[in-house]
Amino acid sequence: GAGVSQSPRYKVAKRGQDVALRCDPISGHVSLFWYQQALGQGPEFLTYFQNEAQLDKSGLPSDRFFAERPEGSVSTLKIQRTQQEDSAVYLCASSLASSSVANTGELFFGEGSRLTVL
Amino acid sequence: AQSVSQHNHHVILSEAASLELGCNYSYGGTVNLFWYVQYPGQHLQLLLKYFSGDPLVKGIKGFEAEFIKSKFSFNLRKPSVQWSDTAEYFCAGRQAGGSYIPTFGRGTSLIVHP
């Protein structure tokens, strides 16, 4: 399809397990964002990539969270030693241009990966 | 911290009623503002955006929003809602000239009764 694709759509993990969430952005999109959305809340910024460079990771809640985009397209968000508070929907979004261009702005979102940690 | 706040978390309306959802931001300087919508079972998608110029912005599906700088507000409006407008609505903003990373409000759940 032509949209942002995320997998898995649903993931149940036991506390302490590692998980990996994948995002396949729209082809040619330079910018890629990861957001975390807890139940009843809005998306909270985690990290941002411009091509393969991770320009901002200020939103990652702990050093258990790690994201990469090695070839500037597909991105993976990895959570090590999952905790119950990590339960949320993880949203990936991409954008055509770099975030420094003022006349862009629309983010194209995937459907999210819902993580439940037991 | 720079943020976006939405005052109404749950709104219930009957079809044909008018809608106004509040959004306030705390950025200084030039700001870019957005409204996104998430229909049940679907992904977030852009309704409209404001960068500069006419403060009254028109978006898809009959929605509009007004940027009022003096009130730090960007409220979403629709004169007559339909059952199909039932969805979650998120206001977002970003500092132009800053990180350009959008910050989202908590969201408003809108239910429209037929």
XYZ file of C-alpha atoms in Angstrom:
232
model
C 0.000 0.000 0.000
C 0.935 3.651 -0.223
C 0.593 4.485 3.450
C 2.758 4.060 6.549
C 2.841 0.433 7.603
C 3.499 -0.740 11.143
C 3.978 -4.229 12.513
C 2.980 -6.002 14.563
C -0.422 -4.380 15.039
C -0.758 -6.069 18.437
C 1.938 -7.378 20.740
C 1.532 -8.964 24.144
C 4.752 -9.291 26.131
C 5.573 -10.605 29.543
C 7.285 -8.133 31.822
C 11.006 -8.291 31.215
C 10.785 -9.371 27.581
C 12.328 -7.383 24.749
C 10.105 -6.208 21.903
C 10.766 -4.745 18.471
C 8.250 -2.639 16.584
C 8.686 -1.960 12.897
C 7.702 1.041 10.802
C 7.771 1.166 7.018
C 7.227 4.820 6.012
C 5.909 6.172 2.764
C 8.545 5.773 0.089
C 10.700 8.868 -0.280
C 9.681 10.435 3.012
C 12.690 12.004 4.670
C 11.345 12.502 8.172
C 10.196 9.751 10.512
C 8.716 10.188 13.962
C 7.838 7.790 16.756
C 5.134 8.694 19.260
C 3.754 6.858 22.277
C 0.033 7.090 22.990
C -1.224 5.896 26.351
C -4.897 5.123 26.842
C -6.958 8.320 26.877
C -3.994 10.527 26.059
C -2.607 12.229 23.006
C 0.508 11.088 21.176
C 3.720 11.840 23.092
C 6.891 12.404 21.087
C 9.622 9.796 21.424
C 12.184 10.315 18.692
C 12.763 11.786 15.237
C 14.868 10.752 12.251
C 15.887 12.692 9.198
C 16.934 10.005 6.743
C 19.189 7.695 8.781
C 20.199 10.340 11.322
C 18.459 10.354 14.666
C 18.241 14.079 15.269
C 16.156 14.086 18.408
C 15.633 11.354 20.987
C 14.657 13.588 23.860
C 11.291 11.886 24.295
C 12.577 8.367 24.904
C 11.492 7.631 28.483
C 14.477 5.552 29.494
C 17.594 3.855 28.192
C 15.481 0.745 27.666
C 14.087 2.414 24.547
C 16.165 2.426 21.395
C 15.293 3.357 17.829
C 17.145 3.022 14.568
C 16.688 3.720 10.873
C 19.913 2.383 9.394
C 19.177 2.871 5.700
C 16.938 5.884 5.965
C 13.714 4.041 5.269
C 12.413 1.310 7.608
C 12.698 2.084 11.303
C 12.616 -0.151 14.349
C 11.724 0.852 17.879
C 13.121 -1.571 20.418
C 12.090 -1.767 24.037
C 14.256 -3.839 26.334
C 13.090 -5.440 29.582
C 9.522 -4.242 29.094
C 7.588 -2.897 32.078
C 3.842 -2.547 32.566
C 4.076 1.220 32.150
C 5.318 0.634 28.591
C 1.828 -0.557 27.620
C 0.611 1.865 24.973
C 0.042 2.336 21.276
C 3.265 3.199 19.467
C 2.660 5.409 16.472
C 4.992 5.953 13.582
C 4.601 8.928 11.260
C 6.501 10.090 8.221
C 6.755 13.359 6.392
C 8.011 14.202 2.928
C 10.460 16.937 3.782
C 12.862 17.651 6.578
C 11.364 19.178 9.668
C 13.327 22.353 9.114
C 11.179 23.395 6.189
C 8.460 25.671 7.452
C 6.027 25.133 4.655
C 5.510 21.458 5.262
C 3.996 19.959 8.314
C 1.607 17.157 7.544
C 2.509 13.922 9.234
C 1.267 10.659 7.732
C 0.559 8.165 10.472
C 0.478 4.418 10.547
C -2.235 2.537 12.397
C 0.051 1.938 15.348
C 1.377 -1.026 17.268
C -0.550 -1.748 20.460
C 1.782 -3.132 23.121
C 0.398 -4.801 26.220
C 2.859 -5.801 28.919
C 1.575 -8.337 31.429
C 7.394 23.536 28.554
C 5.784 24.360 25.265
C 2.505 22.552 24.962
C -0.911 22.265 23.463
C -3.984 21.835 25.643
C -7.496 20.740 24.788
C -10.209 21.569 27.256
C -13.007 19.270 26.200
C -12.120 15.620 26.552
C -15.557 14.209 25.758
C -18.261 15.860 23.677
C -21.616 14.358 22.799
C -23.830 16.021 20.204
C -26.871 15.278 18.123
C -26.700 15.428 14.353
C -26.987 18.950 12.921
C -25.690 20.547 16.128
C -22.813 22.990 15.876
C -19.369 21.991 17.100
C -16.541 23.929 18.651
C -13.525 22.199 20.179
C -11.066 24.275 22.130
C -7.299 24.267 21.685
C -4.727 26.520 23.338
C -0.983 26.604 22.833
C 1.877 28.007 24.813
C 4.462 28.654 22.113
C 5.934 32.072 21.631
C 6.867 33.535 18.289
C 5.780 31.937 15.054
C 3.754 28.805 15.494
C 2.353 26.178 13.155
C -0.926 24.600 14.275
C -2.797 21.499 13.176
C -5.941 19.528 13.796
C -5.818 15.777 13.253
C -8.724 13.340 13.342
C -8.803 9.642 14.108
C -11.950 7.823 13.003
C -12.735 4.535 14.753
C -10.310 1.850 13.664
C -8.338 4.183 11.424
C -5.063 6.080 11.594
C -4.612 9.732 12.457
C -5.093 12.027 9.496
C -4.781 15.747 8.956
C -7.957 17.851 9.016
C -6.382 21.268 8.531
C -3.338 23.340 9.344
C -2.343 26.944 9.917
C 1.047 28.413 9.052
C 0.445 32.066 8.259
C -1.921 34.415 6.479
C -5.688 34.230 6.846
C -6.356 33.158 10.436
C -9.529 31.334 9.369
C -8.466 28.019 7.933
C -10.793 25.668 6.088
C -10.170 21.953 6.042
C -11.759 18.793 4.787
C -15.330 17.687 5.481
C -16.593 21.172 6.305
C -14.300 21.785 9.259
C -12.645 25.118 9.914
C -10.435 26.578 12.604
C -9.612 30.106 13.662
C -6.182 31.193 14.834
C -6.491 33.933 17.461
C -3.008 35.022 18.424
C -4.113 37.232 21.309
C -5.837 34.273 22.926
C -3.216 31.647 21.971
C -6.110 29.637 20.588
C -6.884 27.531 17.520
C -10.429 26.271 17.997
C -12.000 23.788 15.609
C -15.522 24.413 14.371
C -18.181 22.824 12.219
C -21.634 24.395 11.788
C -23.555 21.125 11.507
C -22.098 17.787 12.556
C -22.959 14.410 11.104
C -22.938 10.956 12.638
C -19.839 10.209 10.533
C -17.915 12.913 12.435
C -17.742 10.611 15.449
C -14.005 10.374 16.102
C -11.073 11.503 18.254
C -9.793 14.998 17.466
C -6.259 16.098 18.285
C -4.826 19.583 18.203
C -1.082 19.817 17.556
C 1.447 22.597 17.368
C 5.075 23.205 16.713
C 7.510 26.085 17.061
C 8.541 27.442 13.696
C 12.296 27.963 13.773
C 12.651 25.522 16.631
C 12.705 21.762 16.505
C 9.642 21.638 14.212
C 8.498 18.532 16.042
C 4.731 18.623 16.576
C 3.361 18.360 20.105
C -0.122 16.947 20.500
C -2.924 17.742 22.878
C -4.700 15.085 24.886
C -7.511 14.781 22.365
C -11.280 15.177 22.378
C -13.605 12.264 21.895
C -16.630 13.361 19.868
C -19.746 11.214 19.694
C -22.527 12.299 17.359
C -25.908 10.687 17.863
C -28.044 10.179 14.736
